[in-house]
Structures are given as C-alpha cells and as structure tokens.
Coordinates of C-alpha atoms (C1' of nucleotides) in Angstrom, one line a residue:
Chain A
M1 CA 50.8 82.9 105.9
I2 CA 52.8 86.0 105.2
N3 CA 52.5 88.7 102.6
I4 CA 50.2 86.6 100.6
K5 CA 48.5 89.0 98.1
S6 CA 44.7 88.5 98.8
D7 CA 43.0 86.0 96.1
K8 CA 46.4 85.8 93.9
C9 CA 48.5 82.7 93.9
I10 CA 46.1 80.3 96.3
S11 CA 48.3 77.6 94.8
C12 CA 50.4 76.7 92.0
E13 CA 47.5 76.3 89.8
I14 CA 48.1 79.9 88.9
C15 CA 51.5 79.1 87.7
N16 CA 50.4 76.6 85.8
D17 CA 48.2 78.9 83.8
R18 CA 50.9 81.2 83.3
S19 CA 54.4 79.4 83.1
P20 CA 54.8 76.8 80.3
L21 CA 57.2 75.0 83.0
F22 CA 54.4 74.1 85.2
S23 CA 51.9 73.0 82.7
L24 CA 53.9 69.8 82.5
L25 CA 53.0 68.8 85.8
T26 CA 50.4 66.7 87.2
K27 CA 47.8 67.7 90.0
D28 CA 49.9 65.3 92.4
E29 CA 53.1 67.4 91.2
L30 CA 51.6 70.7 91.7
S31 CA 50.6 69.7 95.1
V32 CA 54.0 68.5 95.9
M33 CA 55.4 71.8 94.5
N34 CA 52.6 73.8 96.3
A35 CA 54.0 72.0 99.8
G36 CA 55.5 74.7 101.8
R37 CA 55.6 77.3 99.0
F38 CA 55.2 80.7 100.1
E39 CA 55.2 84.2 98.4
V40 CA 57.1 87.5 99.6
H41 CA 56.5 91.1 98.6
F42 CA 59.4 93.4 98.1
E43 CA 59.8 97.1 97.9
A44 CA 62.1 98.2 95.1
G45 CA 65.7 98.0 95.9
E46 CA 65.2 95.0 98.6
T47 CA 67.2 91.9 98.0
I48 CA 65.2 88.9 96.8
V49 CA 68.1 86.3 96.8
K50 CA 71.9 87.4 98.0
Q51 CA 74.8 85.5 96.3
G52 CA 76.5 83.5 98.3
T53 CA 73.6 82.5 100.9
S54 CA 72.2 78.9 101.5
A55 CA 70.0 78.1 98.6
N56 CA 66.8 76.1 99.6
H57 CA 64.4 77.5 97.2
M58 CA 63.7 78.1 93.4
M59 CA 61.7 81.4 92.8
V60 CA 59.3 82.5 90.4
L61 CA 58.5 86.3 90.2
T62 CA 54.9 86.9 89.8
Q63 CA 54.6 90.5 89.9
G64 CA 57.3 93.5 89.2
I65 CA 60.6 93.5 87.9
A66 CA 63.9 92.7 89.3
K67 CA 67.7 92.6 88.2
L68 CA 69.8 89.7 88.5
F69 CA 73.4 89.9 88.8
L70 CA 76.8 88.9 89.7
E71 CA 78.6 90.5 92.6
G72 CA 82.1 90.9 91.3
I73 CA 85.2 92.8 92.7
D74 CA 85.1 96.2 94.7
K75 CA 81.4 96.0 94.8
R76 CA 81.4 96.1 90.8
N77 CA 78.2 94.2 89.7
L78 CA 77.2 92.6 86.3
I79 CA 73.7 92.6 85.8
L80 CA 73.1 89.1 83.5
D81 CA 69.4 89.8 83.3
L82 CA 66.2 91.5 84.1
I83 CA 63.5 89.3 85.4
L84 CA 59.8 89.7 84.7
P85 CA 56.6 87.8 86.0
W86 CA 56.8 83.8 85.5
K87 CA 60.4 83.6 85.2
L88 CA 62.1 81.1 87.3
F89 CA 65.3 81.9 88.8
G90 CA 67.7 80.5 91.5
G91 CA 68.6 77.2 89.6
P92 CA 72.6 77.4 89.4
G93 CA 73.8 75.7 92.7
L94 CA 70.5 73.3 93.3
F95 CA 72.5 70.2 92.2
T96 CA 75.9 71.6 93.4
D97 CA 76.8 73.7 96.4
M98 CA 73.5 74.6 97.4
R99 CA 74.3 78.3 97.2
Y100 CA 72.9 81.1 95.3
H101 CA 75.6 81.9 92.5
Y102 CA 74.0 85.4 91.7
S103 CA 71.8 88.2 93.7
V104 CA 68.5 89.3 92.5
V105 CA 67.2 92.8 93.9
A106 CA 63.6 94.1 93.3
L107 CA 63.6 97.3 90.9
Q108 CA 59.9 98.2 91.6
E109 CA 57.6 96.8 94.1
S110 CA 57.5 92.9 93.3
T111 CA 56.3 89.6 94.6
A112 CA 58.4 86.2 94.4
C113 CA 56.9 82.8 95.1
F114 CA 59.4 80.7 96.9
I115 CA 59.3 77.0 96.0
A116 CA 61.0 74.4 98.1
A117 CA 64.1 72.9 96.2
D118 CA 63.9 69.9 97.7
N119 CA 60.3 69.7 96.2
V120 CA 61.6 71.0 92.8
R121 CA 64.2 68.0 92.8
Q122 CA 61.4 65.4 93.9
V123 CA 59.4 66.4 91.1
I124 CA 62.3 66.4 88.6
R125 CA 62.9 62.8 89.5
T126 CA 59.2 61.8 88.8
N127 CA 58.6 63.8 85.7
P128 CA 61.2 63.3 82.7
D129 CA 59.2 66.1 80.7
F130 CA 59.9 68.6 83.4
A131 CA 63.6 67.4 83.9
E132 CA 64.0 68.0 80.4
S133 CA 62.2 71.5 80.3
I134 CA 64.7 72.1 83.6
L135 CA 67.7 71.1 81.3
R136 CA 66.4 73.0 78.5
H137 CA 66.2 76.1 80.5
C138 CA 69.8 75.3 81.8
N139 CA 71.0 74.9 78.4
R140 CA 69.3 78.1 76.9
N141 CA 71.2 80.2 79.7
S142 CA 74.4 78.7 79.0
A143 CA 74.2 79.8 75.4
A144 CA 73.3 83.3 76.6
N145 CA 76.4 83.5 78.8
F146 CA 78.3 82.3 75.8
D147 CA 77.0 85.3 73.8
R148 CA 77.4 87.7 76.9
L149 CA 81.1 86.4 77.1
I150 CA 81.9 87.1 73.3
S151 CA 79.9 90.5 73.7
L152 CA 81.6 91.4 76.9
T153 CA 85.2 90.4 75.9
Q154 CA 85.2 91.1 72.2
K155 CA 83.0 93.9 71.3
Q156 CA 84.0 97.6 72.3
M157 CA 81.5 99.8 74.1
P158 CA 79.3 100.9 71.3
G159 CA 78.8 97.4 70.3
R160 CA 78.1 96.1 74.0
L161 CA 75.5 99.0 74.6
A162 CA 73.9 98.1 71.5
D163 CA 73.5 94.2 72.6
T164 CA 72.2 95.7 75.9
L165 CA 69.5 97.7 74.2
L166 CA 69.0 95.2 71.7
Y167 CA 68.3 92.6 74.8
L168 CA 65.8 95.0 76.4
N169 CA 63.9 95.3 73.0
A170 CA 63.8 91.5 72.3
E171 CA 63.4 90.0 75.4
I172 CA 62.1 92.2 77.9
F173 CA 59.9 95.0 76.3
H174 CA 59.0 93.4 72.9
N175 CA 58.8 97.1 71.6
K176 CA 61.1 99.6 70.3
S177 CA 59.9 102.3 72.8
F178 CA 60.1 101.8 76.4
N179 CA 60.7 103.1 79.8
L180 CA 64.0 102.3 81.4
P181 CA 63.4 100.6 84.7
I182 CA 67.2 100.8 85.2
T183 CA 69.5 104.0 85.8
R184 CA 72.7 104.9 83.5
L185 CA 74.8 103.0 86.1
E186 CA 72.7 99.8 85.8
L187 CA 73.0 100.1 82.1
G188 CA 76.6 100.3 82.3
E189 CA 76.6 97.1 84.9
M190 CA 74.9 95.3 81.9
S191 CA 77.5 96.3 79.2
N192 CA 80.4 96.4 81.3
M193 CA 81.2 100.2 81.3
T194 CA 80.9 103.3 83.8
K195 CA 78.1 105.4 83.7
E196 CA 80.0 108.4 82.0
S197 CA 80.7 106.0 79.0
V198 CA 76.9 104.9 78.8
T199 CA 76.0 108.6 78.6
R200 CA 78.5 109.5 76.0
I201 CA 77.4 106.7 73.9
L202 CA 73.6 107.2 74.1
K203 CA 74.3 110.5 72.9
E204 CA 76.4 109.4 70.1
F205 CA 73.5 107.0 69.1
E206 CA 70.9 109.9 69.5
S207 CA 73.1 112.0 67.3
E208 CA 73.1 109.5 64.7
A209 CA 69.3 109.3 64.8
I210 CA 69.7 105.7 66.0
L211 CA 67.5 106.5 69.1
K212 CA 65.3 108.9 70.6
L213 CA 66.0 109.7 74.2
E214 CA 64.4 111.5 76.9
G215 CA 65.4 110.6 80.5
K216 CA 64.1 107.3 81.1
S217 CA 62.5 107.1 78.0
V218 CA 64.0 105.0 75.2
N219 CA 62.8 104.9 71.5
I220 CA 64.8 102.9 68.9
L221 CA 64.2 104.3 65.7
K222 CA 66.9 102.3 63.8
L223 CA 66.9 99.0 64.9
E224 CA 68.9 97.7 61.9
S225 CA 71.7 100.1 63.0
L226 CA 71.7 98.8 66.3
Q227 CA 72.2 95.2 65.0
E228 CA 74.8 96.3 62.8
I229 CA 77.0 98.1 65.6
S230 CA 76.5 94.8 67.5
L231 CA 77.6 92.6 64.9
R232 CA 80.7 94.8 63.9
G233 CA 81.7 94.7 67.4
Chain B
M1 CA 83.9 50.1 62.8
I2 CA 86.1 52.9 61.7
N3 CA 89.2 54.0 63.5
I4 CA 88.5 51.9 66.7
K5 CA 91.8 51.4 68.7
S6 CA 92.4 47.6 68.7
D7 CA 91.0 46.2 72.1
K8 CA 90.2 49.5 73.7
C9 CA 86.6 50.6 74.3
I10 CA 84.7 47.8 72.9
S11 CA 81.6 49.0 74.8
C12 CA 80.5 51.6 77.1
E13 CA 81.6 49.4 80.1
I14 CA 85.1 51.1 79.8
C15 CA 83.6 54.5 80.6
N16 CA 81.7 52.7 83.4
D17 CA 85.2 52.2 84.7
R18 CA 86.3 55.5 84.2
S19 CA 83.8 58.2 84.3
P20 CA 81.6 58.6 87.6
L21 CA 78.5 59.6 85.2
F22 CA 78.3 56.2 83.6
S23 CA 78.4 54.1 86.8
L24 CA 74.9 55.3 87.6
L25 CA 73.6 53.3 84.6
T26 CA 72.3 49.7 84.6
K27 CA 73.3 47.3 82.0
D28 CA 70.4 48.0 79.8
E29 CA 71.1 51.8 79.8
L30 CA 74.6 51.2 79.1
S31 CA 73.7 49.1 75.9
V32 CA 71.2 52.0 75.0
M33 CA 74.3 54.4 75.3
N34 CA 76.4 51.8 73.3
A35 CA 74.2 51.3 70.4
G36 CA 75.1 53.5 67.6
R37 CA 78.2 54.9 69.3
F38 CA 81.4 55.4 67.6
E39 CA 85.2 56.2 68.2
V40 CA 87.3 58.5 66.1
H41 CA 90.8 59.6 66.3
F42 CA 92.1 63.0 65.4
E43 CA 95.4 64.5 64.8
A44 CA 96.9 67.5 66.6
G45 CA 95.1 70.6 64.9
E46 CA 91.9 68.7 63.8
T47 CA 88.4 69.9 64.6
I48 CA 86.5 67.3 66.9
V49 CA 83.2 69.4 66.7
K50 CA 82.8 72.6 64.9
Q51 CA 80.7 75.4 66.6
G52 CA 77.2 76.1 64.6
T53 CA 77.2 72.5 63.1
S54 CA 74.1 70.2 63.7
A55 CA 74.6 68.6 67.4
N56 CA 73.5 65.0 67.2
H57 CA 76.2 63.4 69.6
M58 CA 77.6 63.9 72.9
M59 CA 81.2 63.2 72.9
V60 CA 83.9 61.6 75.7
L61 CA 87.5 62.3 75.0
T62 CA 89.1 58.7 75.8
Q63 CA 92.6 59.7 74.7
G64 CA 94.7 63.0 74.2
I65 CA 93.8 66.2 74.9
A66 CA 91.7 69.1 73.2
K67 CA 90.6 72.7 73.5
L68 CA 86.9 74.0 74.0
F69 CA 86.5 77.3 72.6
L70 CA 84.0 79.9 71.4
E71 CA 84.6 81.2 68.0
G72 CA 83.9 84.9 68.4
I73 CA 84.4 88.1 66.3
D74 CA 87.1 88.4 63.5
K75 CA 88.6 84.7 64.2
R76 CA 89.1 85.5 67.6
N77 CA 88.6 82.8 70.1
L78 CA 88.0 82.5 73.7
I79 CA 89.3 79.2 75.1
L80 CA 86.8 78.0 78.1
D81 CA 88.1 74.8 78.6
L82 CA 90.9 72.1 78.1
I83 CA 89.5 68.6 77.9
L84 CA 91.2 65.4 79.1
P85 CA 90.2 61.8 78.8
W86 CA 86.6 61.0 80.5
K87 CA 85.4 64.7 80.4
L88 CA 81.9 65.0 78.6
F89 CA 81.2 67.8 76.0
G90 CA 78.8 68.7 73.5
G91 CA 75.8 69.3 76.0
P92 CA 74.5 73.0 75.5
G93 CA 72.4 72.7 72.4
L94 CA 71.2 69.4 73.1
F95 CA 67.7 70.3 74.6
T96 CA 67.1 73.7 72.5
D97 CA 68.4 74.4 69.0
M98 CA 70.5 71.2 68.5
R99 CA 73.6 72.9 67.6
Y100 CA 76.8 73.0 69.1
H101 CA 77.7 76.1 71.0
Y102 CA 81.4 75.9 70.7
S103 CA 84.1 74.2 68.9
V104 CA 86.7 71.6 70.1
V105 CA 89.9 71.0 68.6
A106 CA 92.6 68.2 69.3
L107 CA 95.6 69.7 70.8
Q108 CA 97.6 66.8 70.6
E109 CA 96.7 63.2 69.0
S110 CA 93.3 62.3 70.7
T111 CA 90.3 59.9 70.6
A112 CA 86.7 60.9 71.2
C113 CA 83.9 58.7 71.5
F114 CA 80.7 59.6 70.0
I115 CA 77.1 59.0 71.8
A116 CA 73.9 59.4 70.0
A117 CA 72.2 62.6 71.5
D118 CA 68.9 60.7 71.1
N119 CA 70.2 57.9 73.3
V120 CA 71.4 60.2 76.1
R121 CA 68.0 61.9 76.0
Q122 CA 66.4 58.5 76.1
V123 CA 68.6 57.6 79.2
I124 CA 67.9 60.8 81.3
R125 CA 64.3 60.2 80.7
T126 CA 64.5 56.9 82.2
N127 CA 67.2 57.4 85.1
P128 CA 66.8 60.3 87.2
D129 CA 70.1 59.5 89.1
F130 CA 71.8 60.2 85.6
A131 CA 69.2 62.9 84.9
E132 CA 70.7 64.7 88.1
S133 CA 74.1 64.1 87.5
I134 CA 73.7 66.1 83.9
L135 CA 72.0 68.7 85.6
R136 CA 74.7 68.8 88.1
H137 CA 77.3 68.9 85.2
C138 CA 75.2 71.9 84.0
N139 CA 75.1 73.7 87.1
R140 CA 79.0 73.4 87.5
N141 CA 79.3 74.9 84.0
S142 CA 77.3 77.7 84.8
A143 CA 79.0 78.5 87.9
A144 CA 82.5 78.4 86.0
N145 CA 81.2 80.7 83.4
F146 CA 80.1 83.2 86.2
D147 CA 83.3 83.0 87.4
R148 CA 84.7 83.4 84.0
L149 CA 82.6 86.4 83.5
I150 CA 83.8 88.3 86.3
S151 CA 87.7 87.3 85.7
L152 CA 87.4 88.4 82.2
T153 CA 85.4 91.5 82.6
Q154 CA 86.7 93.2 86.0
K155 CA 90.5 92.0 86.3
Q156 CA 93.4 93.4 84.7
M157 CA 95.8 91.0 82.7
P158 CA 97.8 90.1 85.6
G159 CA 94.6 89.0 87.3
R160 CA 93.5 87.1 84.4
L161 CA 96.6 85.1 83.6
A162 CA 96.9 84.1 87.2
D163 CA 93.5 82.5 86.9
T164 CA 94.4 80.6 83.8
L165 CA 97.6 79.3 85.5
L166 CA 95.7 78.6 88.6
Y167 CA 93.1 76.7 86.5
L168 CA 95.9 74.6 84.5
N169 CA 97.4 73.7 88.1
A170 CA 94.1 72.8 89.8
E171 CA 91.9 71.4 87.0
I172 CA 94.1 70.2 84.6
F173 CA 97.5 69.1 85.9
H174 CA 96.9 68.9 89.5
N175 CA 100.7 69.9 89.9
K176 CA 102.5 72.7 90.4
S177 CA 104.9 72.3 87.4
F178 CA 103.6 71.2 84.0
N179 CA 104.4 71.4 80.3
L180 CA 101.9 73.9 78.5
P181 CA 100.0 71.9 75.6
I182 CA 99.3 75.3 74.3
T183 CA 101.1 78.3 72.5
R184 CA 101.1 82.1 74.2
L185 CA 98.5 82.9 71.7
E186 CA 96.4 80.3 73.4
L187 CA 97.1 81.4 76.7
G188 CA 95.8 84.5 75.4
E189 CA 92.6 83.2 74.3
M190 CA 92.0 81.7 77.7
S191 CA 92.6 85.1 79.5
N192 CA 91.5 87.5 76.9
M193 CA 94.6 89.3 76.1
T194 CA 97.2 89.4 72.9
K195 CA 100.1 87.0 72.9
E196 CA 102.5 90.0 73.5
S197 CA 100.8 91.0 76.8
V198 CA 101.0 87.2 77.7
T199 CA 104.7 87.3 77.2
R200 CA 105.1 90.5 79.2
I201 CA 103.2 89.4 81.9
L202 CA 104.8 85.7 82.2
K203 CA 108.3 87.6 82.4
E204 CA 106.8 89.9 85.3
F205 CA 105.7 86.9 87.2
E206 CA 109.2 85.2 86.6
S207 CA 111.1 88.4 87.7
E208 CA 108.8 88.4 90.7
A209 CA 110.1 84.6 91.3
I210 CA 106.3 83.5 91.1
L211 CA 107.3 81.2 88.4
K212 CA 110.1 79.6 86.8
L213 CA 109.6 79.3 82.9
E214 CA 111.5 77.6 80.2
G215 CA 109.6 77.4 76.7
K216 CA 106.5 75.3 77.4
S217 CA 107.5 74.3 81.1
V218 CA 106.1 76.1 83.9
N219 CA 106.9 75.9 87.2
I220 CA 104.8 77.5 89.8
L221 CA 107.1 78.7 92.7
K222 CA 104.6 80.9 94.7
L223 CA 101.0 79.8 94.3
E224 CA 99.9 82.2 97.2
S225 CA 101.1 85.0 95.1
L226 CA 99.1 84.0 91.9
Q227 CA 96.1 83.4 94.4
E228 CA 96.7 87.1 95.7
I229 CA 97.2 88.5 92.4
S230 CA 94.0 86.8 91.1
L231 CA 91.8 87.9 94.3
R232 CA 93.3 91.7 94.0
G233 CA 91.8 91.6 90.0
Chain C
dA1 C1' 121.7 69.7 57.5
dC2 C1' 118.8 73.2 55.4
dC3 C1' 114.9 75.7 54.3
dT4 C1' 110.3 77.3 55.7
dC5 C1' 106.6 78.1 58.8
dT6 C1' 105.2 78.9 63.3
dT7 C1' 106.0 80.7 67.7
dA8 C1' 108.1 83.6 70.8
dT9 C1' 110.1 88.1 72.3
dT10 C1' 111.1 93.0 72.7
dG11 C1' 110.3 98.0 72.1
dA12 C1' 107.7 101.8 70.3
dC13 C1' 103.5 103.8 69.7
dA14 C1' 98.3 104.4 69.4
dT15 C1' 93.7 104.4 71.3
dA16 C1' 90.0 102.7 74.1
dA17 C1' 88.2 103.4 78.1
dA18 C1' 88.3 104.6 83.0
dT19 C1' 89.3 108.1 86.2
dC20 C1' 88.6 112.5 88.4
dA21 C1' 86.3 116.6 89.0
dA22 C1' 82.8 120.0 88.3
dC23 C1' 78.2 120.9 87.5
dT24 C1' 73.0 120.2 86.5
dA25 C1' 68.8 117.9 86.9
dT26 C1' 65.8 115.1 89.3
dT27 C1' 64.1 112.3 93.1
dT28 C1' 63.4 111.4 97.7
dT29 C1' 62.9 112.9 102.3
dT30 C1' 62.0 116.1 105.9
Chain D
dA1 C1' 58.7 124.1 100.3
dA2 C1' 63.4 123.4 101.4
dA3 C1' 67.0 120.2 101.8
dA4 C1' 69.5 116.3 100.9
dA5 C1' 70.6 112.6 98.0
dT6 C1' 70.9 110.5 93.9
dA7 C1' 71.2 110.2 89.1
dG8 C1' 73.0 112.4 84.5
dT9 C1' 76.1 115.1 81.9
dT10 C1' 80.2 117.1 80.1
dG11 C1' 85.4 118.0 79.9
dA12 C1' 90.0 117.2 80.9
dT13 C1' 93.3 113.6 81.8
dT14 C1' 95.4 109.4 82.8
dT15 C1' 96.2 104.4 81.9
dA16 C1' 95.8 99.8 80.5
dT17 C1' 96.0 97.2 76.8
dG18 C1' 96.1 96.7 71.8
dT19 C1' 98.5 97.3 67.4
dC20 C1' 102.7 97.4 64.4
dA21 C1' 107.4 96.1 63.4
dA22 C1' 111.3 94.0 63.9
dT23 C1' 114.0 90.2 65.6
dA24 C1' 114.8 85.7 67.8
dA25 C1' 114.0 81.1 68.4
dG26 C1' 112.0 76.6 67.6
dA27 C1' 109.7 72.9 65.0
dG28 C1' 108.5 70.2 61.2
dG29 C1' 109.3 68.7 56.5
dT30 C1' 112.6 67.5 52.5

DNA sequence: ACCTCTTATTGACATAAATCAACTATTTTT
DNA sequence: AAAAATAGTTGATTTATGTCAATAAGAGGT
C-alpha cells in the first residue's frame, strides 16, 4: 500500500473509534468500507480533491487540516469549511452527477483516507441508521449553507468577518484564542471580501478591543461584541 | 377531512402517478405515507410553512405555485425556489433540529399535501431506493446552493438577474416566454438586488433586444446573450 | 366608476467596498 | 546570508449598487 503511515489506520476500526458515523456499522459493514480503502499523505498546498473531477470516493481527514472551497469566477474562491481530522467530505455528487462539487486543499501536512463511493452506497442501503446519519450530515450542511447565504448576501463586511471569526472559534478551535492556519486572503475568501478589507476590519476590531492580533495569532477579547456585530449585519 | 378537494388526492396513489419519488414505494409503504396525510388549500399570499416553526411534515404541492425563501435580516428575504406541483419540500431539518429552515408562501391559490415526517422517516428506513432518492434530492439541492452562492457573491447585477431569468426559463416554465408569477421586488429577492435595480437592468436587457417585456410578460429573445452575461459574471 | 393600496419606473444622490499602487514584513528558496 | 517570493498594511481613487423621493400605472375592493 502507498503512503500508509506506519501502524496507523490498519483498518476502518480506527475510524470506528474516532468518528461517530462509523460506530453505527457492524463488523461486516466496516469490512465493506475497508475494502479498497487507501490513505494518502499530502503536503501543505496540495490538492486532495479537485472540483469537477470524477467523484469515486468519500474522504475522511485523519491528520492535518484542509480548506474546502468552491472555485468560482476568475480564479476567485469561496471557502466553505476548514476540515479537521475525522471529518467526512466529498459527499455532494455521490448520488447525482458523480463529480466533486468543491475542491479541498491541504493547509498543512495532512493525511486523508479514501473510501470507495460504491462501498459507501452499499452500506447506506443495508444500514438504515447509517443512511439516516448521512442524511443528517446532509441536512446540517444545507442549514449551514442557508446561514452562509444570508451572511454573505445581507451582511456588510464587519458582520461577515465576525461570522468567520465566530465560526473559527465555535466550530474549529473551540477556544477564544488560536493561531490562524490561513492567510488574510483566505479569511477574505471565507467572508467574501478582499484581503485589504480583511486587514482594515481586523484593525477596526482591534481598535475597539474586540480582538488582540499578532500576526497569525488571534485572541477574541469580546465574544459578545462579535456576536452583536454578526446579528446587526 | 378538511379542505380536501372533491375527488382529487384520495390517497398517495395520485402522487405515485405524478412524482417519480413515490413510484419507488410498495403498496404497503404508500399506505404508511398515506396514514395521517392531509391536504390544505391556500389563498395567494398565505404561508404554507413558516421558517423556524416545528417541522412535523414534508409537503408536496399538488396545485398552484409558491415561493420558497429564507427570511433574513430586517425582513429581507432571499427566494431560493419557486415550487410547482409535485415538488417535495420541507426536508432540511427533518433529521436535525426538526425545524423548518425556510418559509413557503403561496403565490397563487394552491393546495399542498402534508405527509407526517415520522412516516417519511419510517419509509426511508425500509426502502433503500427511496432513501437513495431522498439523498439524491438532497445532493441536488446542495449543488444548486453552491451555484447560487457563487452567483450571488461573485457576479454583478446583470449576471445575477440573467441567472434568475435562465432559472425561470429552464426550471419553471420550460419556455422562452412566460408570465411572471412574481413582482419586481420578488425578482430582486431571487437575485439579491433592490426592485429599482431590477427595473433598470430589465430595461437594459430590453434595450439590447435580449428581452421583450410587457408588464408581467417576459419573452426571451436572445437566450445565448443571457447565458453569456451569466458566465461573464 | 371611484378610491385606495400596491407595484413599477425614473432620476439624483450617498456609500460600501473594490481596485490600484506603493511600501513593509515575513517566509521560502538558493 | 542573500535573494526572491509571498503575505500584510495603508492610503487614494473608482465604481457598483443602495437609498431616497417623486411620479405613474395597475389591481382590488366598494
């Protein structure tokens, strides 16, 4: 096998331990998922999946961190999510056009596990609990996209950037201070604004003592202010 | 039963005939869906489902036309879809927080069939083909939302309005000329712009002989031009 | 047919945010 | 360690689009 990291991830058992989704599967179903499964290691900046290419796998990130984004017009990207270990991705397209509908690029050295889409589909058919979980996953993504649609179309820049910072706090780092794994440009690609605007508004937040900034390090001093700015729009 | 229109829709058999989704169900499953099912008639302007309320049903429109929209900030709406007969809605939230994530309002006299969410969930568990179709439905919506995200955040007004007109042509009326069931304000709520901007850009399109307009009647003269404007952004 | 209320149009003006440009700081490569 | 590339900051300027205001045209109700 290629690029398998030593003793890690001998089988899907490890995902069974880590991802709630896999704990629903029987031994037999786990071995179906395991068949033809492979792991690949990526350097920072490498593409894990490319929007528009043929979607034959679902992926689980097992190490590192990646960005999931839509490739839009004139090379402009819209980052939808940061991916951390044990997060499943690659889904949309599985039951329709068999294409990936977004790209995923490693932000740091990462490892991703590739599971054959056919096997996922098979297990969905045999295990209603798993099917339900996939639907739940799908529904959650829909809801997140609805929120994003409102944020990006109806809020102005401070509100949009506040949403991005609140997302990083609540969904990614679970901590009011963190080191950004992304650039100002990428913060802009999450909030739909230019890197210059990101700089300006971060400064603004800092001058209002909402944030403490130092390069890539962010410390949220007044979470409530960010929430208020997010709500106000 | 309340508000049932005479001999129509005695049972789910009618949906069986009309909606490809229901044709996957056995007699038994159809009767599960049929249990507790009811139909309600709505006048133009009446709310069929209200965003944020408890989601206990999935709906199928059996007559009329409705708009499906997100209620955003300061009463600003974002229309995601027009609903025609035999279109299923109410899904997102079914497997998560049991809330409706959007509102649906009748644009004209309409009838909607309400199917108990519990029954839908039950049939999803027993019928893998149906489960797969629901997932397919879900995936298609995701893809549509990705497209919308790019359209609304990366295109300027002519591109966005072109997208809306192309949507009406391709998805709703299947015809280059149609009578708008919505106002300029609502066209704006589909394209994320003000009613004034809608007027101005429609005029522009008309002056370039891309459209012929007369009140609510729209005639697309140069579909290719609209497609080009949509692509250009 | 008349009145009211909503919808549509048009123009003048205000403004949020992008673009452009110059410069500095920080990584990465050689 | 030097050079090159990338990332970040700041200010000046432009532009797409919203807001405001006034008017016109339809639609619905009595």
